[in-house]
Amino acid sequence: MKKITGAEIVIQTLIEEKVDVIFGYPGGAVLPIYDELFKQKKIRHILVRHEQAAVHAAEGYARSTGRVGVVLVTSGPGATNTVTGLADAMMDSVPLVCISGQVPTHMIGNDAFQEADIVGITRPCTKHNYLVKDVNILPNVIHSAFFIAKNGRPGPVLVDIPKDIQTFKAVYKGKKNTKVISYYKPNLKPNINQIDQFIKLLEKSEKPIFYVGGGVINSGEVASKNLFKLIKSTGFPCTQTLMGLGAYPTSDNQCVGMLGMHGTYEANMSMYNCDLMICVGARFDDRITGKVSGFSPKSKKVHFDIDASSFNKSVNVDLTVQGDLARILQAINKKIEEKKISFKKAKIKDWWIQINKWRSKDCLKFKNSDKIIKPQHALKRLDFLTKKYNPFITTEVGQHQMWAAQFLTFNKPKHWMTSGGLGTMGYGLPAAMGVQIAHPNSLVIDVAGEASILMNIQEMSTIKQFRLPVKIFILNNHYMGMVRQWQELLHGNRLSESYMDSLPDFVKLAESFGATGLRTEKPSEIDDLIKEMINVKGPVICDVIVDPSENCFPMIPSGSTHNQMLLGPNDKVEGEISEDGMVLV
Amino acid sequence: MNKKNLKHILSIMVDNEPGVLARVVGLFSGRGYNIESLSVSEVDSHKFLSRITVVTSGTKIIVDQIKAQLAKLIPVHNLVDITELKSFIGKELILIKLDVKNKKTFDLKKKLERLSAKILEENDLEIIVQFTGSPNEVKKMESILQPYKIIEQTRSGLVSMATGTDYIKK
Ligand SMILES: Cc1ncc(C[n+]2csc(CCOP(=O)(O)OP(=O)(O)O)c2C)c(N)n1
Ligand SMILES: [Mg+2]
């Protein structure tokens, strides 16, 4: 068989993995791969302006399609620039393959020019990584990387390829004839006995709640469908995590909204007072639980997840079922049908009455103004005016992110991309590029803060080059709003370094990249601005000047429990925030 | 709920590839788990498998979490909590170099023989003793030799296996 170079193998294996786009940035240590890229037509290369953005773009691509996102970068600084992105993908379980160039094998360890031990650096923030020192195993490694990235709980895999390996030759027999070199076989099939146990709990419960996380979205559309069927057949309420928004339609009446630190009153009170908590693909993150010792004290807890290490990590649960969520939910639905179980509305009637009482507090209400734009109002209008386009939403990190989660509607999975686990400012713009590339004709909006957007603003250049009609909707409050909010609440209103001075003129900035800039500070103009944003064919930056003093409520202050929410600016923290609470992030 | 901190011996079968030990050790340090002892060596040169024995401690919840996290590492094929099995053997090896310059060694050597310790090196200046035993036996040996002048000593991590079938097959 004909031998081909390592660089050719890289391209061939990617083609076999049905990769149609990669996000990257060239440099000395990947020139052979870029040379091969130049010679072919099957894979499109998106040249970003910073390697971190390449990873976030690949994340946006992956999360909006369910496919593996691919990144290509050079050694040293190129590779280290990907670290934040990889850590982000690790925390949010996003399937990625990141290929990095490395100095030639004989130079490794010599502090060679642009050498970085990227395999060492990224070991804790990748699902797995490889340094390829033999061209003969390169096909196995790349196919294994894809397998690992997308199977089980998804995550990023880095493949570090020294430059000499890219030029050495080996035989590539195609994916079918390539043995995956990793022993890795996540179990997908749930244990039926545990399903039976769960059904018993289901039948008994009088105050149940489904607590739904991003795992459902990762499992795929089938999981969402099965979940919808289950929730509908039980008549139970359902709350979603930040990552889970869209796994179940948020406009459905059985949805009580997002839970957690900035979740709704009804969601958190339901979690606190339930007698059965059904966790579907969520992980009891500290943003969800608040103070663990006071977390839902009276409930039996059931946890479904693909990842057994998520069980009993921070909260003890009574029943765990490991497996693919689509299959677990399907098995449950099947059991319910087989046993002809019908859930009596009467049994949970009082529970719904209670929930509706909590609902009637209308915890997301805010005082609108006709003088100054309230960020919540801007988002409500954005939601109303864009709903019919079924937009893809990405966000940066801060108050605007939480408001977007609270005020936008998510009725479909894979339409909401936000940095949940790592909370990475600068995520939203490159993620939106990745989404737009995967869905060229869709409306893609990055809901941004004026501080976050500056963290990857260089990507305006990528947007221009690839004519990506991404819409950037900046809620400009002139502050790192979320930081200011914590400083007000916890640090005596000493606003240390949270004011955003010397901001650019975002309209001119947009124009300088060939985009459209729109700006308003008048509540009366917000609708027109949004309509204009939608109508413009190309990329748009909207600079929406909002009330700089608005804070994000409801809020569970650090170290508090679900029943100790602050509902608005006039709500005071009961007593002092404990020292334990103060040290929490 | 079991809140007691108990010792656990974990036996882990891994691909013998560069970096695999760093992955295991990094998992412990990164997540704040304890390593009380560690030993690694290749045990299957055809399948390139190494066996790692880690002694750790923690409450049941923590140790379950450690095991689940280890099982998630891609090069980990299988792992067994040996302490949870009915009966098992755990051995350590210690080397101790004793200063015997101008000293009578007759009694010492007798004692060592009785305890089945081996003398690996013996000259006018020093004796190097090798002893294998359970961690307790090794500790006892250390204390028996305390009265002598110890020049240096080194001790392996624990290696361990359960009696009966091969619980860590593959
Ligand atoms: C890379 C990074 N650095 C710092 C932080 C801490 N942080 C969280 S929110 C925030 C302020 C964000 O400000 P802005 O983008 O204007 O959003 P706003 O809260 O005002 O809506 C900061 C600094 C972070 N999340 N990510
Ligand atoms: Mg801001």
Tab-separated table of N, CA and C in Angstrom, chain A residues 119 123 126-130 133 148 153 181-184 307-313 316, chain B residues 1 15 17-20 22-23 31 61 64-65 68-69 72-78 170:
chain	number	residue	atom	x	y	z
A	119	VAL	N	0.613	18.655	26.335
A	119	VAL	CA	-0.049	17.458	26.863
A	119	VAL	C	-0.053	17.504	28.392
A	123	ARG	N	-3.593	18.159	30.530
A	123	ARG	CA	-4.053	16.878	31.074
A	123	ARG	C	-5.297	17.036	31.954
A	126	THR	N	-8.636	18.242	29.680
A	126	THR	CA	-9.141	17.515	28.516
A	126	THR	C	-9.683	16.185	29.014
A	127	LYS	N	-10.556	15.596	28.214
A	127	LYS	CA	-11.045	14.267	28.562
A	127	LYS	C	-9.908	13.272	28.383
A	128	HIS	N	-9.114	13.499	27.369
A	128	HIS	CA	-7.911	12.700	27.156
A	128	HIS	C	-7.003	13.479	26.220
A	129	ASN	N	-5.708	13.159	26.224
A	129	ASN	CA	-4.843	13.775	25.227
A	129	ASN	C	-3.728	12.840	24.829
A	130	TYR	N	-3.140	13.120	23.671
A	130	TYR	CA	-2.105	12.259	23.111
A	130	TYR	C	-0.930	13.106	22.633
A	133	LYS	N	4.191	10.024	18.920
A	133	LYS	CA	5.628	9.945	18.648
A	133	LYS	C	5.952	8.933	17.558
A	148	ILE	N	-13.456	9.047	21.518
A	148	ILE	CA	-13.487	9.448	22.936
A	148	ILE	C	-14.254	10.760	23.113
A	153	ARG	N	-19.652	10.561	28.348
A	153	ARG	CA	-19.839	11.999	28.565
A	153	ARG	C	-18.868	12.727	27.652
A	181	ILE	N	-7.192	2.666	19.453
A	181	ILE	CA	-6.160	2.181	20.371
A	181	ILE	C	-6.551	2.294	21.833
A	182	SER	N	-7.659	2.930	22.111
A	182	SER	CA	-7.988	3.075	23.519
A	182	SER	C	-9.020	2.061	23.958
A	183	TYR	N	-8.786	1.543	25.107
A	183	TYR	CA	-9.766	0.689	25.725
A	183	TYR	C	-10.768	1.617	26.389
A	184	TYR	N	-11.896	1.854	25.755
A	184	TYR	CA	-12.863	2.796	26.325
A	184	TYR	C	-14.227	2.407	25.838
A	307	ASP	N	-22.409	9.563	33.319
A	307	ASP	CA	-21.124	9.619	34.010
A	307	ASP	C	-21.289	9.225	35.479
A	308	ALA	N	-20.803	8.042	35.807
A	308	ALA	CA	-20.992	7.534	37.173
A	308	ALA	C	-20.275	8.404	38.207
A	309	SER	N	-19.255	9.155	37.786
A	309	SER	CA	-18.537	9.974	38.766
A	309	SER	C	-19.362	11.206	39.166
A	310	SER	N	-20.472	11.433	38.476
A	310	SER	CA	-21.348	12.536	38.894
A	310	SER	C	-22.244	12.131	40.060
A	311	PHE	N	-22.353	10.832	40.297
A	311	PHE	CA	-23.224	10.371	41.377
A	311	PHE	C	-22.596	10.634	42.737
A	312	ASN	N	-23.384	11.159	43.645
A	312	ASN	CA	-22.952	11.343	45.030
A	312	ASN	C	-21.677	12.178	45.144
A	313	LYS	N	-21.434	13.047	44.192
A	313	LYS	CA	-20.215	13.853	44.252
A	313	LYS	C	-20.360	14.968	45.277
A	316	ASN	N	-25.757	13.565	48.263
A	316	ASN	CA	-26.078	12.142	48.334
A	316	ASN	C	-27.438	11.877	47.749
B	1	MET	N	-24.904	6.829	57.235
B	1	MET	CA	-23.808	7.108	56.279
B	1	MET	C	-22.452	6.902	56.961
B	15	ASP	N	-2.970	1.141	30.722
B	15	ASP	CA	-2.056	1.062	29.591
B	15	ASP	C	-0.706	1.583	30.041
B	17	GLU	N	1.707	3.534	29.130
B	17	GLU	CA	2.072	4.537	28.132
B	17	GLU	C	2.601	5.770	28.855
B	18	PRO	N	3.396	6.581	28.133
B	18	PRO	CA	3.953	7.747	28.816
B	18	PRO	C	2.826	8.625	29.382
B	19	GLY	N	3.044	9.122	30.569
B	19	GLY	CA	2.058	10.061	31.113
B	19	GLY	C	0.948	9.412	31.912
B	20	VAL	N	0.852	8.098	31.876
B	20	VAL	CA	-0.278	7.477	32.548
B	20	VAL	C	-0.201	7.691	34.060
B	22	ALA	N	1.214	10.205	35.522
B	22	ALA	CA	0.885	11.620	35.748
B	22	ALA	C	-0.618	11.824	35.773
B	23	ARG	N	-1.335	11.106	34.927
B	23	ARG	CA	-2.797	11.227	34.928
B	23	ARG	C	-3.384	10.782	36.260
B	31	ARG	N	-7.725	16.963	42.666
B	31	ARG	CA	-8.995	16.905	43.365
B	31	ARG	C	-8.837	16.806	44.870
B	61	ILE	N	-17.939	7.979	50.729
B	61	ILE	CA	-18.330	8.860	49.625
B	61	ILE	C	-17.110	9.313	48.828
B	64	ASP	N	-15.514	6.358	46.972
B	64	ASP	CA	-16.338	6.018	45.802
B	64	ASP	C	-16.087	7.013	44.677
B	65	GLN	N	-15.957	8.272	45.041
B	65	GLN	CA	-15.693	9.318	44.057
B	65	GLN	C	-14.312	9.120	43.416
B	68	ALA	N	-14.620	6.323	40.975
B	68	ALA	CA	-15.362	6.704	39.772
B	68	ALA	C	-14.510	7.601	38.880
B	69	GLN	N	-13.758	8.502	39.494
B	69	GLN	CA	-12.893	9.395	38.702
B	69	GLN	C	-11.777	8.606	38.031
B	72	LYS	N	-12.824	6.721	35.025
B	72	LYS	CA	-13.092	7.569	33.875
B	72	LYS	C	-11.850	7.844	33.044
B	73	LEU	N	-10.671	7.690	33.645
B	73	LEU	CA	-9.450	7.949	32.880
B	73	LEU	C	-9.382	6.939	31.733
B	74	ILE	N	-9.068	7.443	30.542
B	74	ILE	CA	-9.121	6.584	29.363
B	74	ILE	C	-8.148	5.395	29.464
B	75	PRO	N	-6.895	5.582	29.927
B	75	PRO	CA	-5.983	4.424	29.948
B	75	PRO	C	-6.268	3.429	31.075
B	76	VAL	N	-7.237	3.718	31.926
B	76	VAL	CA	-7.548	2.776	33.004
B	76	VAL	C	-8.458	1.679	32.463
B	77	HIS	N	-7.986	0.447	32.514
B	77	HIS	CA	-8.786	-0.675	32.020
B	77	HIS	C	-9.749	-1.171	33.074
B	78	ASN	N	-9.244	-1.265	34.266
B	78	ASN	CA	-10.045	-1.879	35.304
B	78	ASN	C	-9.457	-1.453	36.633
B	170	LYS	N	-8.129	-8.833	32.609
B	170	LYS	CA	-8.048	-8.017	31.398
B	170	LYS	C	-6.677	-7.427	31.257
